[in-house]
Amino acid sequence: MASKYAAGYRGILRELRKSLDPSRKVNTDIKSHFRAVVENARQHPSDQALVDLDNTILFLKSQREHKRLLERYNPLHDLTEPERLKATANRVGLNMPKLHSDPLGQPIFASPDTIVVLKTAAHQLNTLHRTVVFPTETVYGLGAVATNAEAAAKIFATKSRPADNPLIVHVSSLEMLETLLPPGYEYTKAYRALIKHFWPGALTLLFPRNSDIIPNIITAGQASVAIRMPSHPVARALIAVSNSPLAAPSANTSGKPSPTKAEHVARDLSGKVPIIIDGGACGVGLESTVVDGLHEDGNIRVLRPGGITVEQIRQALEEEYQGGESVPKVLVHKRDYQDEEMEAAPTTPGMKYVHYSPAVPVTLLSTLSNPPSGTTRQPVRSFLRQISATRPHPPKIGVLAPSDSGIWKEIVACEGPSWHRFALGPISNPSLSAKRLFDGLLTLEAEGVDFILIEEIAETHEGLAVMNRVRKAAGEMVWLDYV
Ligand code: TXA
Ligand code: MG
């Protein structure tokens, strides 16, 4: 037992040192503070003390990662977006090329290095008609010029994607959007509101397809085309520099979890893509919300929950429809309405094909929703003991759960398996769970676990999209109780 505390202390010092790069000298006050904490834990041993030590290391690690990301992508985080763009431009020199204006008229700036990368990628896209992997705020995308059927076909081949699953087209401006729509197309009031509130961002809208511009292969023959304007500066700059709308599904082999880091793509598609532009970890971490507002009743149908929540969409519509005008309803497919014809077709993401599954089996630990009649909840502890006895022995078990879940304590008490933990952030912060879910699945898979357990979270806000992906990833579901 004593050595576990010593290892905890060493782990804490290691994290502190890493965060102090390059001097690597830990302040003696901080050091002695942690020594006292660990010493106290050693003198009053308990499972909780060990969990606390683990959590301290996890916290220091995530703080370090957060700091690194802030410094890399958002060094001026206390400024508003326009102020930040301006300050970044000043920092890199006023002669930086202006790439593009966004709908609000804010210029996007890029460093000289970024320009070289973007131009190289644009050459691949426009001249060689190849694919390019690029970061977006949701997940990494595998892009090709959307108006070029030959290029778009390479997306399907690279991903082994079934030809009847349509692609999302990405634009960098409203002007570019208009070049894709049927002549004379008029935005509905609801679409104007959604674009105003959520573009650029993690919202995809279905528009009527202009078949003179959008090839059949993009929409898999549908009469509608899915379009979004990403907010990630690299994504938008790439589209602007190449001056081409880009068709881009998530940059993963069909059926796998979507990549949220460049290394996820490299592991999955290595040798199959000519360029991966590394933009760090995706901020949202789940794909965009796919919305169909083309029905005659004027209602907004959410085909796939995603980065923009149903609550946000409702609120935006309520704000824009005032003075007694009836606000369109926001209906979530499967939850609020069914559509048998659509469910048979692949247009509803994840309905027809396997989705989001890592190479190892995933079990959903249902601790919130009600079990089907006839099924009773099993205590978490006995379930963990039971799976600890499975083969291969001892098993390597990956666990994805909120950082303040009761499961971590149960795991400490359950000796035998080699536990691989991946915390999804606090229960109160589902957007962090969204950001970490795919990273967790892919990281645990890469660590070589035999299977993965995911604990259920509440299906509100980003939790709706998280659980939509988790249910599709999980081959099995068990109902448990903390007793
Ligand atoms: O966040 C995202 O949406 C990411 C990034 C790269 O932008 N893209 C993404 O693409 O998730 P993908 O292909 O993995 O998922 C898009 C889904 C497809 O599964 C498809 O069913 C649906 O959007 N979709 C595309 N066009 C559609 C259409 N015309 N009607 C209905 N659904 C459509
Ligand atoms: Mg996908």
Short mmCIF file of C-alpha atoms and ligand atoms in Angstrom, two decimals:
data_model
loop_
_atom_site.label_atom_id
_atom_site.label_comp_id
_atom_site.label_asym_id
_atom_site.label_seq_id
_atom_site.Cartn_x
_atom_site.Cartn_y
_atom_site.Cartn_z
CA MET A 1 0.00 0.00 0.00
CA ALA A 2 2.80 2.41 1.00
CA SER A 3 4.36 2.13 -2.46
CA LYS A 4 1.08 3.25 -4.05
CA TYR A 5 1.34 6.51 -2.10
CA ALA A 6 4.98 6.94 -3.07
CA ALA A 7 4.04 6.33 -6.71
CA GLY A 8 1.25 8.90 -6.34
CA TYR A 9 3.69 11.46 -5.00
CA ARG A 10 6.17 10.76 -7.80
CA GLY A 11 3.33 11.08 -10.35
CA ILE A 12 2.35 14.47 -8.93
CA LEU A 13 5.95 15.73 -9.03
CA ARG A 14 6.30 14.46 -12.60
CA GLU A 15 3.21 16.40 -13.68
CA LEU A 16 4.34 19.53 -11.87
CA ARG A 17 7.73 19.33 -13.54
CA LYS A 18 6.22 18.87 -16.99
CA SER A 19 4.06 21.93 -16.47
CA LEU A 20 7.16 23.96 -15.62
CA ASP A 21 9.04 23.32 -18.81
CA PRO A 22 11.85 24.23 -19.55
CA SER A 23 13.34 24.88 -16.08
CA ARG A 24 11.66 21.80 -14.57
CA LYS A 25 12.32 23.10 -11.05
CA VAL A 26 9.28 22.72 -8.84
CA ASN A 27 8.73 25.48 -6.32
CA THR A 28 9.69 24.06 -2.89
CA ASP A 29 6.51 25.39 -1.23
CA ILE A 30 4.31 23.55 -3.75
CA LYS A 31 6.45 20.45 -3.39
CA SER A 32 6.19 20.41 0.38
CA HIS A 33 2.48 21.08 0.19
CA PHE A 34 1.95 17.95 -1.92
CA ARG A 35 4.35 15.97 0.26
CA ALA A 36 2.19 16.88 3.27
CA VAL A 37 -0.98 15.89 1.43
CA VAL A 38 0.46 12.50 0.44
CA GLU A 39 1.95 11.95 3.91
CA ASN A 40 -1.43 12.65 5.45
CA ALA A 41 -3.04 10.18 3.06
CA ARG A 42 -0.44 7.56 3.94
CA GLN A 43 -1.14 7.97 7.63
CA HIS A 44 -4.90 7.73 7.11
CA PRO A 45 -5.09 5.14 4.36
CA SER A 46 -8.39 4.78 2.54
CA ASP A 47 -9.61 3.98 -0.96
CA GLN A 48 -10.73 7.57 -1.23
CA ALA A 49 -7.21 8.85 -0.52
CA LEU A 50 -5.86 6.82 -3.47
CA VAL A 51 -8.66 8.07 -5.71
CA ASP A 52 -7.82 11.63 -4.62
CA LEU A 53 -4.18 11.12 -5.54
CA ASP A 54 -5.15 9.80 -8.96
CA ASN A 55 -7.52 12.71 -9.45
CA THR A 56 -4.79 15.18 -8.50
CA ILE A 57 -2.54 13.76 -11.20
CA LEU A 58 -5.40 13.81 -13.70
CA PHE A 59 -6.18 17.41 -12.77
CA LEU A 60 -2.56 18.53 -13.16
CA LYS A 61 -2.36 16.73 -16.48
CA SER A 62 -5.52 18.31 -17.82
CA GLN A 63 -4.45 21.72 -16.55
CA ARG A 64 -1.16 21.35 -18.40
CA GLU A 65 -2.96 20.28 -21.58
CA HIS A 66 -5.40 23.16 -21.23
CA LYS A 67 -2.56 25.65 -20.78
CA ARG A 68 -0.75 24.22 -23.79
CA LEU A 69 -3.85 24.52 -25.96
CA LEU A 70 -4.60 28.02 -24.75
CA GLU A 71 -1.10 29.13 -25.56
CA ARG A 72 -1.17 27.49 -28.94
CA TYR A 73 -4.58 28.48 -30.19
CA ASN A 74 -5.99 31.10 -27.97
CA PRO A 75 -3.26 33.16 -26.35
CA LEU A 76 -5.61 36.11 -25.97
CA HIS A 77 -8.51 34.28 -24.40
CA ASP A 78 -9.82 37.18 -22.35
CA LEU A 79 -10.59 39.17 -25.48
CA THR A 80 -13.72 39.04 -27.61
CA GLU A 81 -13.38 37.27 -30.97
CA PRO A 82 -12.97 40.41 -33.13
CA GLU A 83 -10.48 41.86 -30.63
CA ARG A 84 -8.56 38.61 -30.69
CA LEU A 85 -8.36 38.51 -34.47
CA LYS A 86 -7.12 42.09 -34.51
CA ALA A 87 -4.59 41.50 -31.76
CA THR A 88 -3.35 38.32 -33.44
CA ALA A 89 -2.95 40.21 -36.69
CA ASN A 90 -0.95 42.91 -34.92
CA ARG A 91 1.20 40.34 -33.24
CA VAL A 92 2.17 38.61 -36.49
CA GLY A 93 2.64 41.87 -38.38
CA LEU A 94 0.21 44.09 -40.19
CA ASN A 95 1.32 42.96 -43.61
CA MET A 96 -0.23 39.55 -43.09
CA PRO A 97 -2.33 38.58 -46.05
CA LYS A 98 -6.03 38.99 -45.61
CA LEU A 99 -7.52 35.68 -46.54
CA HIS A 100 -11.17 36.26 -46.42
CA SER A 101 -14.00 38.17 -44.81
CA ASP A 102 -16.54 36.27 -42.80
CA PRO A 103 -20.27 37.14 -42.82
CA LEU A 104 -19.72 39.68 -40.08
CA GLY A 105 -16.95 41.33 -42.06
CA GLN A 106 -14.18 40.18 -39.74
CA PRO A 107 -10.95 39.41 -41.55
CA ILE A 108 -9.25 36.07 -40.90
CA PHE A 109 -5.48 36.20 -40.62
CA ALA A 110 -2.94 33.43 -40.93
CA SER A 111 0.77 33.14 -40.20
CA PRO A 112 3.23 32.66 -43.11
CA ASP A 113 3.60 28.98 -42.16
CA THR A 114 -0.12 28.52 -42.25
CA ILE A 115 -0.32 30.16 -45.66
CA VAL A 116 2.23 27.69 -47.07
CA VAL A 117 0.26 24.75 -45.65
CA LEU A 118 -3.02 26.11 -46.99
CA LYS A 119 -1.61 26.74 -50.44
CA THR A 120 -0.12 23.25 -50.60
CA ALA A 121 -3.46 21.79 -49.54
CA ALA A 122 -5.33 23.97 -52.04
CA HIS A 123 -3.05 22.67 -54.80
CA GLN A 124 -3.88 19.08 -53.81
CA LEU A 125 -7.58 19.89 -53.89
CA ASN A 126 -7.89 22.05 -56.98
CA THR A 127 -5.13 20.87 -59.29
CA LEU A 128 -4.58 17.25 -58.33
CA HIS A 129 -8.23 16.63 -57.39
CA ARG A 130 -7.14 14.80 -54.28
CA THR A 131 -8.43 14.70 -50.73
CA VAL A 132 -7.06 16.69 -47.79
CA VAL A 133 -7.68 16.08 -44.09
CA PHE A 134 -8.34 19.31 -42.22
CA PRO A 135 -9.41 20.30 -38.70
CA THR A 136 -12.85 21.69 -37.99
CA GLU A 137 -14.26 22.75 -34.64
CA THR A 138 -16.35 19.54 -34.53
CA VAL A 139 -14.17 16.67 -35.84
CA TYR A 140 -11.48 16.30 -38.50
CA GLY A 141 -12.87 16.25 -42.04
CA LEU A 142 -11.73 14.40 -45.16
CA GLY A 143 -12.27 17.06 -47.81
CA ALA A 144 -12.46 17.19 -51.60
CA VAL A 145 -13.82 19.82 -53.96
CA ALA A 146 -17.58 19.41 -53.74
CA THR A 147 -18.34 20.40 -57.31
CA ASN A 148 -15.96 17.78 -58.72
CA ALA A 149 -17.45 14.27 -58.83
CA GLU A 150 -14.11 12.59 -59.53
CA ALA A 151 -12.53 14.17 -56.44
CA ALA A 152 -15.56 13.40 -54.28
CA ALA A 153 -15.37 9.74 -55.32
CA LYS A 154 -11.95 9.55 -53.64
CA ILE A 155 -13.59 10.39 -50.31
CA PHE A 156 -15.85 7.35 -50.60
CA ALA A 157 -12.94 5.12 -51.59
CA THR A 158 -10.64 6.36 -48.80
CA LYS A 159 -13.25 5.86 -46.09
CA SER A 160 -14.82 2.71 -47.59
CA ARG A 161 -18.02 4.69 -47.31
CA PRO A 162 -21.19 3.23 -48.82
CA ALA A 163 -22.15 5.24 -51.91
CA ASP A 164 -25.69 5.85 -50.63
CA ASN A 165 -24.52 7.91 -47.63
CA PRO A 166 -24.50 11.62 -48.62
CA LEU A 167 -21.78 14.14 -47.72
CA ILE A 168 -21.87 17.56 -46.04
CA VAL A 169 -20.59 20.49 -48.13
CA HIS A 170 -18.54 23.13 -46.27
CA VAL A 171 -18.50 26.79 -47.27
CA SER A 172 -16.50 29.75 -45.98
CA SER A 173 -18.97 32.55 -46.71
CA LEU A 174 -22.61 33.24 -47.46
CA GLU A 175 -21.58 34.30 -50.97
CA MET A 176 -20.13 30.84 -51.53
CA LEU A 177 -23.31 29.26 -50.13
CA GLU A 178 -25.38 31.20 -52.64
CA THR A 179 -23.34 29.87 -55.57
CA LEU A 180 -24.52 26.37 -54.58
CA LEU A 181 -28.24 27.01 -54.19
CA PRO A 182 -30.94 26.90 -56.89
CA PRO A 183 -31.37 30.26 -58.67
CA GLY A 184 -33.93 32.42 -56.87
CA TYR A 185 -33.75 30.39 -53.66
CA GLU A 186 -35.08 32.36 -50.68
CA TYR A 187 -34.11 31.60 -47.10
CA THR A 188 -36.97 30.85 -44.75
CA LYS A 189 -37.23 32.94 -41.61
CA ALA A 190 -36.17 29.93 -39.52
CA TYR A 191 -33.03 29.38 -41.61
CA ARG A 192 -32.16 33.08 -41.43
CA ALA A 193 -32.42 32.83 -37.64
CA LEU A 194 -30.33 29.64 -37.45
CA ILE A 195 -27.64 31.05 -39.73
CA LYS A 196 -27.53 34.27 -37.76
CA HIS A 197 -27.14 32.45 -34.44
CA PHE A 198 -25.02 29.43 -35.30
CA TRP A 199 -22.92 30.09 -38.39
CA PRO A 200 -20.08 29.76 -38.58
CA GLY A 201 -20.39 26.73 -36.31
CA ALA A 202 -21.48 23.17 -35.65
CA LEU A 203 -24.83 23.31 -37.43
CA THR A 204 -25.56 21.67 -40.81
CA LEU A 205 -28.66 22.72 -42.75
CA LEU A 206 -30.38 20.85 -45.57
CA PHE A 207 -31.03 22.99 -48.66
CA PRO A 208 -32.72 22.14 -51.93
CA ARG A 209 -30.07 20.79 -54.28
CA ASN A 210 -29.08 22.63 -57.46
CA SER A 211 -28.27 19.64 -59.62
CA ASP A 212 -26.37 21.81 -62.12
CA ILE A 213 -23.76 22.51 -59.45
CA ILE A 214 -23.81 19.68 -56.90
CA PRO A 215 -22.96 16.29 -58.40
CA ASN A 216 -25.15 13.31 -57.64
CA ILE A 217 -22.38 11.54 -55.78
CA ILE A 218 -22.39 14.22 -53.03
CA THR A 219 -26.06 13.86 -52.14
CA ALA A 220 -26.37 10.17 -53.04
CA GLY A 221 -29.19 11.16 -55.36
CA GLN A 222 -31.15 13.11 -52.68
CA ALA A 223 -33.12 16.20 -53.64
CA SER A 224 -31.46 18.05 -50.75
CA VAL A 225 -27.86 18.92 -49.99
CA ALA A 226 -26.40 19.31 -46.48
CA ILE A 227 -24.27 22.44 -46.03
CA ARG A 228 -22.43 24.05 -43.14
CA MET A 229 -19.98 26.88 -42.52
CA PRO A 230 -17.34 25.70 -40.06
CA SER A 231 -15.99 28.13 -37.47
CA HIS A 232 -12.50 26.64 -37.24
CA PRO A 233 -10.15 29.27 -38.71
CA VAL A 234 -8.05 26.67 -40.55
CA ALA A 235 -11.12 25.05 -42.11
CA ARG A 236 -12.54 28.38 -43.22
CA ALA A 237 -9.16 29.62 -44.47
CA LEU A 238 -8.61 26.41 -46.45
CA ILE A 239 -11.99 26.77 -48.15
CA ALA A 240 -11.32 30.46 -48.79
CA VAL A 241 -7.78 29.96 -50.12
CA SER A 242 -8.84 27.14 -52.41
CA ASN A 243 -11.96 29.12 -53.27
CA SER A 244 -13.87 25.84 -53.45
CA PRO A 245 -16.72 24.45 -51.38
CA LEU A 246 -15.41 21.26 -49.77
CA ALA A 247 -17.38 18.07 -49.33
CA ALA A 248 -16.13 16.50 -46.12
CA PRO A 249 -17.30 13.63 -43.97
CA SER A 250 -15.48 12.85 -40.75
CA ALA A 251 -11.94 11.66 -41.55
CA ASN A 252 -12.30 8.07 -40.35
CA THR A 253 -12.83 4.66 -41.90
CA SER A 254 -16.61 4.20 -42.08
CA GLY A 255 -17.98 2.74 -38.87
CA LYS A 256 -15.15 3.99 -36.63
CA PRO A 257 -15.37 6.82 -34.09
CA SER A 258 -14.75 10.24 -35.64
CA PRO A 259 -11.25 11.68 -35.18
CA THR A 260 -10.83 14.72 -32.93
CA LYS A 261 -7.03 14.92 -33.15
CA ALA A 262 -4.63 14.68 -36.11
CA GLU A 263 -3.03 11.60 -34.58
CA HIS A 264 -6.39 9.78 -34.61
CA VAL A 265 -6.54 10.34 -38.37
CA ALA A 266 -2.92 9.31 -38.85
CA ARG A 267 -3.53 6.01 -37.03
CA ASP A 268 -6.65 5.23 -39.05
CA LEU A 269 -5.93 6.56 -42.56
CA SER A 270 -2.14 6.49 -42.73
CA GLY A 271 -1.00 5.91 -46.32
CA LYS A 272 -4.47 6.65 -47.68
CA VAL A 273 -4.46 10.46 -47.52
CA PRO A 274 -1.86 12.79 -49.04
CA ILE A 275 -2.12 15.59 -46.44
CA ILE A 276 -3.32 15.89 -42.85
CA ILE A 277 -3.42 19.48 -41.60
CA ASP A 278 -2.86 19.36 -37.83
CA GLY A 279 -4.95 21.94 -35.99
CA GLY A 280 -4.73 20.35 -32.53
CA ALA A 281 -7.69 18.91 -30.65
CA CYS A 282 -11.16 19.81 -31.95
CA GLY A 283 -13.00 22.12 -29.55
CA VAL A 284 -16.47 20.57 -29.88
CA GLY A 285 -15.41 16.94 -30.32
CA LEU A 286 -18.71 15.66 -31.78
CA GLU A 287 -20.05 16.22 -35.28
CA SER A 288 -22.38 19.02 -36.26
CA THR A 289 -26.11 18.96 -35.61
CA VAL A 290 -27.88 18.04 -38.88
CA VAL A 291 -31.14 19.95 -39.32
CA ASP A 292 -33.86 19.56 -41.92
CA GLY A 293 -36.08 22.63 -42.21
CA LEU A 294 -37.42 21.82 -45.65
CA HIS A 295 -40.80 20.39 -44.63
CA GLU A 296 -44.00 22.22 -45.44
CA ASP A 297 -45.04 22.51 -41.79
CA GLY A 298 -42.02 24.81 -41.26
CA ASN A 299 -40.80 22.76 -38.29
CA ILE A 300 -37.13 22.10 -37.62
CA ARG A 301 -36.25 18.42 -37.62
CA VAL A 302 -33.01 17.39 -35.97
CA LEU A 303 -31.76 14.38 -37.95
CA ARG A 304 -28.56 14.08 -35.94
CA PRO A 305 -28.02 15.79 -32.57
CA GLY A 306 -24.57 17.37 -32.40
CA GLY A 307 -22.46 20.31 -31.34
CA ILE A 308 -25.31 22.83 -31.33
CA THR A 309 -27.87 21.67 -28.78
CA VAL A 310 -31.63 21.40 -29.20
CA GLU A 311 -31.99 23.82 -26.28
CA GLN A 312 -29.83 26.41 -28.11
CA ILE A 313 -31.83 26.02 -31.34
CA ARG A 314 -35.12 26.47 -29.47
CA GLN A 315 -33.86 29.55 -27.69
CA ALA A 316 -32.55 31.14 -30.89
CA LEU A 317 -35.89 30.61 -32.63
CA GLU A 318 -37.81 32.00 -29.67
CA GLU A 319 -35.64 35.11 -29.71
CA GLU A 320 -36.26 35.70 -33.40
CA TYR A 321 -40.01 34.97 -33.43
CA GLN A 322 -41.58 37.58 -31.25
CA GLY A 323 -44.93 39.32 -31.10
CA GLY A 324 -47.23 36.32 -31.30
CA GLU A 325 -45.77 34.71 -34.43
CA SER A 326 -45.82 30.94 -34.03
CA VAL A 327 -42.35 29.58 -33.41
CA PRO A 328 -41.39 26.48 -35.44
CA LYS A 329 -41.20 23.31 -33.36
CA VAL A 330 -37.81 21.64 -32.91
CA LEU A 331 -38.33 17.90 -33.30
CA VAL A 332 -35.66 15.35 -32.56
CA HIS A 333 -35.72 12.34 -34.85
CA LYS A 334 -36.53 9.08 -33.00
CA ARG A 335 -37.33 10.95 -29.79
CA ASP A 336 -40.10 13.29 -31.00
CA TYR A 337 -41.03 11.79 -34.34
CA GLN A 338 -40.47 8.66 -36.43
CA ASP A 339 -39.98 8.44 -40.15
CA GLU A 340 -39.94 4.89 -41.42
CA GLU A 341 -39.04 5.76 -44.97
CA MET A 342 -36.13 7.89 -43.84
CA GLU A 343 -34.96 5.27 -41.36
CA ALA A 344 -34.62 2.74 -44.14
CA ALA A 345 -32.47 5.22 -46.06
CA PRO A 346 -29.01 6.20 -44.91
CA THR A 347 -29.75 9.92 -44.80
CA THR A 348 -30.19 9.85 -41.06
CA PRO A 349 -26.68 9.57 -39.77
CA GLY A 350 -26.04 6.29 -38.05
CA MET A 351 -29.40 4.72 -38.82
CA LYS A 352 -28.52 2.28 -41.55
CA TYR A 353 -24.83 1.65 -41.00
CA VAL A 354 -22.65 0.72 -38.04
CA HIS A 355 -21.24 3.86 -36.45
CA TYR A 356 -18.69 5.07 -33.95
CA SER A 357 -17.44 1.60 -33.01
CA PRO A 358 -13.84 1.14 -31.92
CA ALA A 359 -12.14 -2.18 -32.68
CA VAL A 360 -13.02 -3.54 -29.23
CA PRO A 361 -16.49 -4.23 -27.78
CA VAL A 362 -18.22 -1.40 -25.93
CA THR A 363 -20.74 -1.87 -23.12
CA LEU A 364 -23.04 0.93 -22.02
CA LEU A 365 -23.49 1.09 -18.25
CA SER A 366 -26.99 2.43 -17.87
CA THR A 367 -27.26 4.08 -14.47
CA LEU A 368 -29.92 6.72 -15.22
CA SER A 369 -32.51 5.47 -17.69
CA ASN A 370 -35.10 2.89 -16.73
CA PRO A 371 -34.43 -0.78 -17.49
CA PRO A 372 -36.90 -2.58 -19.77
CA SER A 373 -39.63 -4.36 -17.87
CA GLY A 374 -38.44 -7.65 -16.46
CA THR A 375 -34.83 -6.42 -16.13
CA THR A 376 -33.54 -5.45 -12.70
CA ARG A 377 -30.55 -3.29 -11.94
CA GLN A 378 -27.42 -5.01 -10.73
CA PRO A 379 -25.12 -3.34 -8.19
CA VAL A 380 -22.11 -1.76 -9.94
CA ARG A 381 -19.77 -3.57 -7.59
CA SER A 382 -21.01 -7.05 -8.42
CA PHE A 383 -21.04 -6.26 -12.15
CA LEU A 384 -17.39 -5.15 -12.01
CA ARG A 385 -16.43 -8.25 -10.04
CA GLN A 386 -18.20 -10.44 -12.54
CA ILE A 387 -16.44 -8.94 -15.60
CA SER A 388 -13.10 -9.04 -13.77
CA ALA A 389 -13.28 -12.78 -14.07
CA THR A 390 -13.63 -12.71 -17.87
CA ARG A 391 -10.98 -13.85 -20.33
CA PRO A 392 -8.30 -13.00 -21.25
CA HIS A 393 -7.21 -13.06 -17.66
CA PRO A 394 -6.54 -10.60 -16.13
CA PRO A 395 -8.51 -8.41 -18.55
CA LYS A 396 -7.50 -4.91 -19.58
CA ILE A 397 -10.66 -2.85 -19.16
CA GLY A 398 -11.15 0.67 -20.47
CA VAL A 399 -13.58 2.87 -18.51
CA LEU A 400 -15.09 6.12 -19.80
CA ALA A 401 -17.13 7.96 -17.19
CA PRO A 402 -17.63 11.43 -15.74
CA SER A 403 -14.73 12.52 -13.55
CA ASP A 404 -17.02 12.75 -10.50
CA SER A 405 -18.74 9.40 -11.10
CA GLY A 406 -18.97 6.89 -8.26
CA ILE A 407 -17.42 4.29 -10.56
CA TRP A 408 -13.82 5.32 -9.89
CA LYS A 409 -14.13 4.38 -6.22
CA GLU A 410 -15.65 1.02 -7.16
CA ILE A 411 -12.78 0.34 -9.55
CA VAL A 412 -10.19 0.97 -6.87
CA ALA A 413 -11.99 -1.61 -4.74
CA CYS A 414 -12.03 -4.13 -7.57
CA GLU A 415 -8.57 -5.61 -7.86
CA GLY A 416 -7.52 -7.96 -10.64
CA PRO A 417 -8.12 -6.30 -14.00
CA SER A 418 -5.78 -3.70 -15.39
CA TRP A 419 -8.02 -0.62 -15.43
CA HIS A 420 -7.54 2.04 -18.11
CA ARG A 421 -9.39 5.17 -17.05
CA PHE A 422 -10.56 8.04 -19.22
CA ALA A 423 -12.48 10.76 -17.39
CA LEU A 424 -15.15 12.60 -19.37
CA GLY A 425 -15.19 15.76 -17.24
CA PRO A 426 -17.69 16.64 -14.52
CA ILE A 427 -21.32 15.47 -14.70
CA SER A 428 -22.36 19.14 -14.69
CA ASN A 429 -20.40 19.84 -17.91
CA PRO A 430 -21.72 17.67 -20.78
CA SER A 431 -19.87 19.80 -23.36
CA LEU A 432 -16.62 18.45 -21.94
CA SER A 433 -17.98 14.90 -22.24
CA ALA A 434 -18.77 15.69 -25.89
CA LYS A 435 -15.26 16.95 -26.45
CA ARG A 436 -13.65 13.91 -24.84
CA LEU A 437 -15.88 11.00 -25.96
CA PHE A 438 -14.26 10.08 -29.29
CA ASP A 439 -10.79 10.84 -27.94
CA GLY A 440 -11.57 8.46 -25.08
CA LEU A 441 -12.78 5.64 -27.33
CA LEU A 442 -9.80 6.00 -29.67
CA THR A 443 -7.24 6.40 -26.89
CA LEU A 444 -8.48 3.32 -25.01
CA GLU A 445 -8.53 1.33 -28.25
CA ALA A 446 -4.92 2.36 -28.93
CA GLU A 447 -3.95 1.32 -25.39
CA GLY A 448 -5.02 -2.18 -26.35
CA VAL A 449 -7.87 -2.71 -23.87
CA ASP A 450 -9.95 -5.88 -24.25
CA PHE A 451 -13.22 -4.01 -23.90
CA ILE A 452 -14.59 -0.60 -22.98
CA LEU A 453 -17.26 0.37 -20.44
CA ILE A 454 -19.01 3.73 -20.86
CA GLU A 455 -21.21 5.18 -18.16
CA GLU A 456 -24.45 6.85 -19.21
CA ILE A 457 -24.85 10.62 -18.86
CA ALA A 458 -28.08 12.68 -18.82
CA GLU A 459 -29.55 13.34 -22.28
CA THR A 460 -29.84 17.11 -21.98
CA HIS A 461 -27.77 19.79 -23.74
CA GLU A 462 -24.67 18.15 -25.30
CA GLY A 463 -25.58 14.96 -23.41
CA LEU A 464 -28.20 14.21 -26.09
CA ALA A 465 -25.54 14.04 -28.82
CA VAL A 466 -23.09 12.20 -26.56
CA MET A 467 -25.62 9.46 -25.76
CA ASN A 468 -26.68 9.28 -29.44
CA ARG A 469 -23.07 8.32 -30.31
CA VAL A 470 -22.60 6.09 -27.24
CA ARG A 471 -25.73 4.05 -27.99
CA LYS A 472 -24.49 3.45 -31.52
CA ALA A 473 -20.98 2.54 -30.33
CA ALA A 474 -22.24 0.09 -27.70
CA GLY A 475 -22.92 -3.50 -28.68
CA GLU A 476 -24.31 -4.28 -25.25
CA MET A 477 -26.14 -2.47 -22.49
CA VAL A 478 -26.41 -3.32 -18.78
CA TRP A 479 -28.52 -1.66 -16.08
CA LEU A 480 -26.63 -0.85 -12.92
CA ASP A 481 -27.14 0.84 -9.60
CA TYR A 482 -24.79 2.39 -7.08
CA VAL A 483 -25.96 0.86 -3.81
O1 TXA B 1 -19.27 18.05 -37.96
C1 TXA B 1 -19.50 17.46 -39.01
O2 TXA B 1 -20.63 17.42 -39.50
C2 TXA B 1 -18.33 16.73 -39.68
C3 TXA B 1 -17.28 17.78 -40.06
C4 TXA B 1 -16.16 17.20 -40.86
O3 TXA B 1 -17.89 18.83 -40.71
N1 TXA B 1 -18.78 15.99 -40.81
C5 TXA B 1 -19.49 14.85 -40.67
O4 TXA B 1 -19.77 14.24 -41.87
O5 TXA B 1 -19.82 14.41 -39.61
P1 TXA B 1 -20.33 12.74 -41.96
O6 TXA B 1 -20.37 12.42 -43.37
O7 TXA B 1 -19.47 11.88 -41.11
O8 TXA B 1 -21.78 12.86 -41.44
C6 TXA B 1 -22.70 13.64 -42.18
C7 TXA B 1 -24.06 13.04 -42.15
C8 TXA B 1 -24.12 11.80 -43.03
O9 TXA B 1 -24.08 10.65 -42.25
C9 TXA B 1 -25.43 11.92 -43.76
O10 TXA B 1 -26.30 10.89 -43.41
C10 TXA B 1 -26.00 13.28 -43.35
O11 TXA B 1 -24.98 13.99 -42.69
N2 TXA B 1 -26.40 13.95 -44.59
C11 TXA B 1 -25.62 14.45 -45.54
N3 TXA B 1 -26.36 14.92 -46.58
C12 TXA B 1 -27.65 14.70 -46.24
C13 TXA B 1 -28.89 14.94 -46.89
N4 TXA B 1 -28.96 15.51 -48.08
N5 TXA B 1 -30.02 14.58 -46.24
C14 TXA B 1 -29.96 14.03 -45.01
N6 TXA B 1 -28.81 13.77 -44.35
C15 TXA B 1 -27.67 14.09 -44.96
MG MG B 2 -18.90 10.35 -39.91
#
